[in-house]
Amino acid sequence: MPSKLFVSAQEVAERAGVSRSAVSRTFTPGASVSADTRKRVLEAAEALGYHVNHLARGLMRNESGIVCLIVSDVATPYRSALLRELTIQLQNAGKVAMFVNTDRSDGSVDRALQQAIRYRADASIILSGLPDKSITQLCLRSGQRLVLINRDDDQPGPLKINLDDYESGGRIATAFVRAGCKTLAFANSEAGTPSLMGRERGFIAAATKLGLEVVVERYGSTGYEAGRVLAQRMLTRAERPDGVFCATDLLACGFMDAARHQFGLSIPDQLCVAGFDDIEQASWSSFNLTTFAQPVMAIATQAVKWLASGGHEDEPEEAHSVRLKAELIWRGSIRKG
């Protein structure tokens, strides 16, 4: 017969010759219990292989300790780095991370949120898509807290953590002009997320103030192959750009490889390129990419701190919005101005 999976607190109490409540107090930090009773309970627990059922204990307090991470594109370097930091900080805060992989559609995110509700998750951190307002309100009414990372949402309740992507676009436009670039372009995917579109709008607005037009191309998903296609489209134009801001580093890596190997261009002598995210590959000598670093640790810290504090929808709305700034990392893909 298979061995028993779980040992109950009552079994520990019977073996130790104490009450069931004494076992509970032994495993509750700060609870009052005599040294002799503690010793007997711990010895009995070790002999039986007993482990505290934190899920059951939490549900008695109407808390599960579960935080759902709802995310797509998990294989991308930036998303993997953010997930790693979030899970580490959640674990350090005594939370259990429940990972739900979605596509970018609202329907997929909504189904993930409904799953989080069924598992009595205390909170969800959404890194993908934008859930319909009705399902967001359902989560809030059920007592679940929500964190939206790099997403637009004008309703009260969730914590919203965003970067100043518009400002970043403006800074890199100025850098291209100082490097002597005359024809600018923005390479974007078709994902259309608020962060990607913010970078695009900020870049165009700053370039316009500087007296330059910007060619915009969008294609596919936000990945390496899309960057190659975007390079083929832009670099075959009659007026070829000499300064290109790519919405992400993965796009920039594909763009740079196509520029060098298909079109024989020298970077940064003939073409300046910048990206966004500061993924590990950006620092590799083959790319040496000037980019913006996502403040991954700060994003995770803000999210976990708010959840641990019990942040909820009845707080002042200013407590529900955090805007962070991305650091510009200078490397060799833009000429010195």
Short mmCIF file of C-alpha atoms in Angstrom, two decimals:
data_model
loop_
_atom_site.label_atom_id
_atom_site.label_comp_id
_atom_site.label_asym_id
_atom_site.label_seq_id
_atom_site.Cartn_x
_atom_site.Cartn_y
_atom_site.Cartn_z
CA MET A 1 0.00 0.00 0.00
CA PRO A 2 1.22 3.53 -0.65
CA SER A 3 2.49 5.42 2.35
CA LYS A 4 0.34 8.15 3.88
CA LEU A 5 1.08 11.53 2.34
CA PHE A 6 0.12 13.80 5.22
CA VAL A 7 0.35 13.51 8.99
CA SER A 8 -2.25 15.43 10.97
CA ALA A 9 -1.63 17.68 13.95
CA GLN A 10 -3.90 15.41 15.98
CA GLU A 11 -1.56 12.46 15.36
CA VAL A 12 1.38 14.57 16.56
CA ALA A 13 -0.58 15.54 19.67
CA GLU A 14 -1.40 11.92 20.49
CA ARG A 15 2.22 10.80 20.08
CA ALA A 16 3.54 13.70 22.18
CA GLY A 17 0.83 13.30 24.81
CA VAL A 18 -0.33 16.89 24.51
CA SER A 19 -3.44 18.68 23.28
CA ARG A 20 -4.11 19.58 19.65
CA SER A 21 -3.90 23.27 20.57
CA ALA A 22 -0.41 22.74 22.04
CA VAL A 23 0.77 21.46 18.66
CA SER A 24 -0.71 24.52 16.98
CA ARG A 25 0.97 26.89 19.45
CA THR A 26 4.32 25.14 18.98
CA PHE A 27 4.30 25.92 15.27
CA THR A 28 2.90 29.45 15.62
CA PRO A 29 5.67 32.10 15.91
CA GLY A 30 5.37 34.03 19.17
CA ALA A 31 2.75 31.74 20.71
CA SER A 32 3.11 30.74 24.37
CA VAL A 33 4.21 27.14 24.99
CA SER A 34 6.43 25.59 27.66
CA ALA A 35 9.91 24.37 26.79
CA ASP A 36 9.02 20.78 27.73
CA THR A 37 5.88 20.77 25.60
CA ARG A 38 7.74 22.31 22.65
CA LYS A 39 10.45 19.63 22.89
CA ARG A 40 7.91 16.78 22.98
CA VAL A 41 5.92 18.18 20.06
CA LEU A 42 8.98 18.75 17.88
CA GLU A 43 10.29 15.24 18.58
CA ALA A 44 6.92 13.73 17.71
CA ALA A 45 6.64 15.83 14.56
CA GLU A 46 10.09 14.76 13.37
CA ALA A 47 9.37 11.10 14.06
CA LEU A 48 6.09 11.19 12.15
CA GLY A 49 7.28 13.48 9.33
CA TYR A 50 4.76 16.19 10.16
CA HIS A 51 4.68 19.51 8.26
CA VAL A 52 2.42 22.45 9.01
CA ASN A 53 -0.40 22.85 6.47
CA HIS A 54 0.03 26.54 5.76
CA LEU A 55 -2.71 26.50 3.11
CA ALA A 56 -5.31 25.19 5.56
CA ARG A 57 -4.10 27.57 8.28
CA GLY A 58 -4.28 30.50 5.89
CA LEU A 59 -7.75 29.63 4.65
CA MET A 60 -8.98 29.66 8.24
CA ARG A 61 -7.90 33.32 8.26
CA ASN A 62 -9.41 33.79 4.78
CA GLU A 63 -5.90 34.03 3.29
CA SER A 64 -4.22 31.50 1.02
CA GLY A 65 -0.82 33.19 0.65
CA ILE A 66 -1.05 32.51 -3.12
CA VAL A 67 -0.09 35.22 -5.57
CA CYS A 68 -0.90 34.49 -9.22
CA LEU A 69 1.65 35.62 -11.82
CA ILE A 70 -0.22 36.01 -15.12
CA VAL A 71 2.24 36.37 -17.97
CA SER A 72 2.92 35.71 -21.64
CA ASP A 73 6.20 35.54 -23.61
CA VAL A 74 7.91 33.90 -20.66
CA ALA A 75 10.94 32.91 -22.74
CA THR A 76 11.96 36.49 -23.50
CA PRO A 77 15.00 37.58 -21.46
CA TYR A 78 13.33 40.62 -19.88
CA ARG A 79 10.20 38.73 -18.84
CA SER A 80 12.29 35.88 -17.42
CA ALA A 81 14.36 38.32 -15.37
CA LEU A 82 11.25 40.01 -13.98
CA LEU A 83 9.63 36.67 -13.10
CA ARG A 84 12.80 35.55 -11.33
CA GLU A 85 12.90 38.71 -9.20
CA LEU A 86 9.18 38.59 -8.44
CA THR A 87 9.26 34.94 -7.32
CA ILE A 88 12.32 35.53 -5.13
CA GLN A 89 10.75 38.51 -3.39
CA LEU A 90 7.37 36.81 -3.01
CA GLN A 91 9.01 33.78 -1.41
CA ASN A 92 11.00 36.01 0.93
CA ALA A 93 7.70 37.64 1.92
CA GLY A 94 6.21 34.23 2.79
CA LYS A 95 4.00 34.09 -0.33
CA VAL A 96 3.50 31.25 -2.80
CA ALA A 97 3.80 32.17 -6.48
CA MET A 98 1.30 30.47 -8.80
CA PHE A 99 2.38 30.84 -12.41
CA VAL A 100 -0.24 31.08 -15.19
CA ASN A 101 0.99 31.22 -18.80
CA THR A 102 -1.30 33.13 -21.18
CA ASP A 103 -1.30 34.58 -24.64
CA ARG A 104 -1.76 38.32 -25.11
CA SER A 105 -5.54 38.25 -25.60
CA ASP A 106 -7.94 39.70 -23.05
CA GLY A 107 -9.87 36.42 -23.07
CA SER A 108 -6.79 34.47 -22.05
CA VAL A 109 -6.02 36.88 -19.21
CA ASP A 110 -9.64 36.80 -18.05
CA ARG A 111 -9.61 32.99 -17.89
CA ALA A 112 -6.39 33.15 -15.88
CA LEU A 113 -7.96 35.58 -13.40
CA GLN A 114 -10.98 33.34 -12.99
CA GLN A 115 -8.61 30.45 -12.25
CA ALA A 116 -6.87 32.59 -9.64
CA ILE A 117 -10.23 33.26 -7.98
CA ARG A 118 -11.08 29.54 -7.91
CA TYR A 119 -7.78 28.81 -6.17
CA ARG A 120 -8.50 31.60 -3.66
CA ALA A 121 -5.38 33.51 -4.60
CA ASP A 122 -4.87 36.55 -2.38
CA ALA A 123 -3.58 38.58 -5.30
CA SER A 124 -2.61 38.53 -8.96
CA ILE A 125 0.26 40.30 -10.70
CA ILE A 126 -0.56 40.80 -14.37
CA LEU A 127 2.29 41.14 -16.84
CA SER A 128 0.25 40.29 -19.93
CA GLY A 129 -2.73 41.83 -21.67
CA LEU A 130 -5.30 44.05 -20.02
CA PRO A 131 -8.20 42.26 -18.35
CA ASP A 132 -11.75 43.37 -19.05
CA LYS A 133 -12.93 45.81 -16.38
CA SER A 134 -15.76 43.49 -15.34
CA ILE A 135 -13.36 40.65 -14.45
CA THR A 136 -11.04 43.10 -12.69
CA GLN A 137 -13.95 44.28 -10.57
CA LEU A 138 -14.91 40.66 -9.87
CA CYS A 139 -11.41 40.03 -8.51
CA LEU A 140 -11.57 43.14 -6.35
CA ARG A 141 -15.02 42.24 -5.00
CA SER A 142 -13.75 38.76 -4.13
CA GLY A 143 -11.06 40.38 -1.97
CA GLN A 144 -8.22 39.75 -4.40
CA ARG A 145 -5.61 42.47 -4.85
CA LEU A 146 -4.27 43.22 -8.32
CA VAL A 147 -0.97 44.60 -9.60
CA LEU A 148 -0.73 45.71 -13.24
CA ILE A 149 2.80 46.07 -14.63
CA ASN A 150 3.25 48.29 -17.69
CA ARG A 151 -0.49 48.24 -18.41
CA ASP A 152 -3.07 51.00 -18.83
CA ASP A 153 -6.12 50.95 -16.57
CA ASP A 154 -8.13 53.97 -15.50
CA GLN A 155 -10.26 52.28 -12.86
CA PRO A 156 -9.48 52.49 -9.14
CA GLY A 157 -8.29 49.48 -7.17
CA PRO A 158 -5.26 47.81 -8.77
CA LEU A 159 -1.71 48.97 -8.17
CA LYS A 160 -0.33 50.24 -11.47
CA ILE A 161 3.44 50.15 -12.02
CA ASN A 162 4.61 51.84 -15.20
CA LEU A 163 7.80 53.20 -16.72
CA ASP A 164 8.07 56.68 -18.20
CA ASP A 165 8.44 55.21 -21.69
CA TYR A 166 7.50 58.49 -23.38
CA GLU A 167 10.39 60.27 -21.67
CA SER A 168 12.81 57.50 -22.69
CA GLY A 169 11.83 57.92 -26.33
CA GLY A 170 12.63 61.61 -26.08
CA ARG A 171 16.06 61.04 -24.57
CA ILE A 172 17.20 58.64 -27.27
CA ALA A 173 16.02 60.93 -30.06
CA THR A 174 18.29 63.64 -28.65
CA ALA A 175 21.17 61.14 -28.49
CA PHE A 176 20.77 60.27 -32.18
CA VAL A 177 20.79 63.93 -33.19
CA ARG A 178 23.93 64.59 -31.14
CA ALA A 179 25.54 61.62 -32.92
CA GLY A 180 24.90 63.36 -36.24
CA CYS A 181 21.98 61.22 -37.42
CA LYS A 182 19.77 62.92 -40.03
CA THR A 183 17.16 60.25 -40.86
CA LEU A 184 15.45 58.58 -37.93
CA ALA A 185 13.26 55.49 -37.71
CA PHE A 186 11.35 53.56 -35.05
CA ALA A 187 11.15 49.77 -35.29
CA ASN A 188 8.18 48.33 -33.40
CA SER A 189 6.19 45.12 -33.21
CA GLU A 190 2.45 44.83 -33.71
CA ALA A 191 1.84 44.02 -30.04
CA GLY A 192 0.58 47.54 -29.39
CA THR A 193 1.16 47.45 -25.63
CA PRO A 194 1.07 50.76 -23.73
CA SER A 195 4.81 50.60 -23.02
CA LEU A 196 5.80 50.00 -26.65
CA MET A 197 3.48 52.70 -27.95
CA GLY A 198 4.68 55.13 -25.28
CA ARG A 199 8.26 54.75 -26.51
CA GLU A 200 7.13 55.27 -30.08
CA ARG A 201 5.14 58.43 -29.30
CA GLY A 202 7.90 59.93 -27.17
CA PHE A 203 10.52 59.31 -29.86
CA ILE A 204 8.40 60.86 -32.60
CA ALA A 205 7.45 63.89 -30.49
CA ALA A 206 11.07 64.64 -29.54
CA ALA A 207 12.32 64.17 -33.10
CA THR A 208 9.62 66.49 -34.43
CA LYS A 209 10.69 69.22 -31.99
CA LEU A 210 14.24 68.76 -33.28
CA GLY A 211 13.04 69.25 -36.86
CA LEU A 212 13.24 65.61 -37.97
CA GLU A 213 10.64 63.19 -39.28
CA VAL A 214 10.51 59.59 -38.11
CA VAL A 215 9.77 56.57 -40.28
CA VAL A 216 7.76 53.98 -38.30
CA GLU A 217 7.55 50.30 -39.19
CA ARG A 218 5.67 47.67 -37.20
CA TYR A 219 5.84 43.94 -37.74
CA GLY A 220 5.01 40.70 -35.96
CA SER A 221 5.79 39.85 -32.37
CA THR A 222 8.41 41.55 -30.25
CA GLY A 223 11.28 39.22 -31.06
CA TYR A 224 14.54 38.68 -32.92
CA GLU A 225 13.03 37.54 -36.25
CA ALA A 226 10.70 40.54 -36.35
CA GLY A 227 13.78 42.74 -35.98
CA ARG A 228 15.36 41.14 -39.04
CA VAL A 229 12.23 41.73 -41.10
CA LEU A 230 12.00 45.34 -39.94
CA ALA A 231 15.61 45.90 -41.00
CA GLN A 232 14.88 44.50 -44.44
CA ARG A 233 11.94 46.85 -44.82
CA MET A 234 13.70 49.96 -43.57
CA LEU A 235 17.12 49.46 -45.10
CA THR A 236 15.73 48.96 -48.62
CA ARG A 237 13.97 52.34 -48.57
CA ALA A 238 15.14 55.01 -51.00
CA GLU A 239 16.12 57.17 -48.05
CA ARG A 240 17.72 54.76 -45.62
CA PRO A 241 17.64 55.73 -41.93
CA ASP A 242 20.93 56.28 -40.11
CA GLY A 243 19.45 56.22 -36.60
CA VAL A 244 16.98 53.51 -35.51
CA PHE A 245 15.32 53.14 -32.11
CA CYS A 246 14.02 49.59 -31.65
CA ALA A 247 11.18 49.14 -29.17
CA THR A 248 12.99 46.24 -27.45
CA ASP A 249 16.48 44.76 -27.35
CA LEU A 250 15.36 41.56 -29.07
CA LEU A 251 14.12 43.62 -32.01
CA ALA A 252 17.40 45.54 -31.98
CA CYS A 253 19.50 42.35 -32.03
CA GLY A 254 17.66 41.05 -35.09
CA PHE A 255 17.85 44.47 -36.74
CA MET A 256 21.61 44.77 -36.16
CA ASP A 257 22.39 41.30 -37.47
CA ALA A 258 20.43 41.94 -40.68
CA ALA A 259 22.03 45.38 -41.11
CA ARG A 260 25.52 43.94 -40.84
CA HIS A 261 25.23 40.59 -42.59
CA GLN A 262 22.61 41.33 -45.28
CA PHE A 263 23.36 44.97 -46.02
CA GLY A 264 27.04 45.21 -45.05
CA LEU A 265 26.52 48.25 -42.83
CA SER A 266 28.95 49.25 -40.11
CA ILE A 267 27.50 50.00 -36.67
CA PRO A 268 27.77 52.74 -35.48
CA ASP A 269 29.73 54.34 -38.34
CA GLN A 270 26.96 54.02 -40.93
CA LEU A 271 24.02 53.17 -38.71
CA CYS A 272 23.24 53.97 -35.06
CA VAL A 273 20.89 51.63 -33.18
CA ALA A 274 19.32 51.71 -29.71
CA GLY A 275 17.07 49.26 -27.89
CA PHE A 276 15.12 48.90 -24.66
CA ASP A 277 15.23 46.39 -21.75
CA ASP A 278 19.01 45.89 -21.24
CA ILE A 279 18.78 42.12 -21.62
CA GLU A 280 21.97 40.12 -21.14
CA GLN A 281 22.58 39.87 -24.90
CA ALA A 282 22.72 43.66 -25.19
CA SER A 283 26.08 43.67 -23.40
CA TRP A 284 27.59 40.96 -25.59
CA SER A 285 30.44 42.25 -27.73
CA SER A 286 28.64 41.24 -30.94
CA PHE A 287 25.87 43.73 -30.15
CA ASN A 288 27.33 46.22 -27.62
CA LEU A 289 23.90 47.83 -27.68
CA THR A 290 22.98 51.20 -26.23
CA THR A 291 19.71 50.60 -24.41
CA PHE A 292 17.46 51.44 -21.48
CA ALA A 293 17.60 49.20 -18.41
CA GLN A 294 14.25 48.03 -17.08
CA PRO A 295 14.31 48.58 -13.28
CA VAL A 296 13.40 44.93 -12.64
CA MET A 297 14.29 44.92 -8.94
CA ALA A 298 12.40 48.16 -8.28
CA ILE A 299 9.31 46.86 -10.12
CA ALA A 300 9.27 43.65 -8.07
CA THR A 301 9.94 45.51 -4.82
CA GLN A 302 7.07 47.93 -5.38
CA ALA A 303 4.65 45.10 -6.23
CA VAL A 304 5.56 42.83 -3.31
CA LYS A 305 5.75 45.71 -0.82
CA TRP A 306 2.23 46.84 -1.74
CA LEU A 307 0.84 43.31 -1.51
CA ALA A 308 2.55 42.64 1.82
CA SER A 309 1.15 45.88 3.26
CA GLY A 310 -2.38 44.75 2.48
CA GLY A 311 -2.91 47.49 -0.11
CA HIS A 312 -6.52 47.56 -1.26
CA GLU A 313 -9.01 49.52 -3.32
CA ASP A 314 -10.14 51.76 -0.46
CA GLU A 315 -6.75 53.48 -0.24
CA PRO A 316 -6.22 56.95 -1.76
CA GLU A 317 -5.80 56.62 -5.52
CA GLU A 318 -2.33 58.20 -5.44
CA ALA A 319 -1.17 55.16 -3.47
CA HIS A 320 -2.14 52.99 -6.44
CA SER A 321 0.19 54.41 -9.08
CA VAL A 322 3.96 54.10 -9.36
CA ARG A 323 5.99 55.52 -12.25
CA LEU A 324 9.62 54.49 -12.58
CA LYS A 325 12.41 55.74 -14.83
CA ALA A 326 14.56 53.55 -17.06
CA GLU A 327 18.31 54.14 -16.94
CA LEU A 328 20.04 54.81 -20.26
CA ILE A 329 22.96 52.40 -20.68
CA TRP A 330 25.57 53.76 -23.08
CA ARG A 331 27.43 51.27 -25.25
CA GLY A 332 28.96 51.28 -28.71
CA SER A 333 25.94 51.14 -31.06
CA ILE A 334 25.60 54.94 -31.16
CA ARG A 335 28.41 57.24 -32.24
CA LYS A 336 29.79 59.68 -29.72
CA GLY A 337 28.31 63.12 -30.18
#
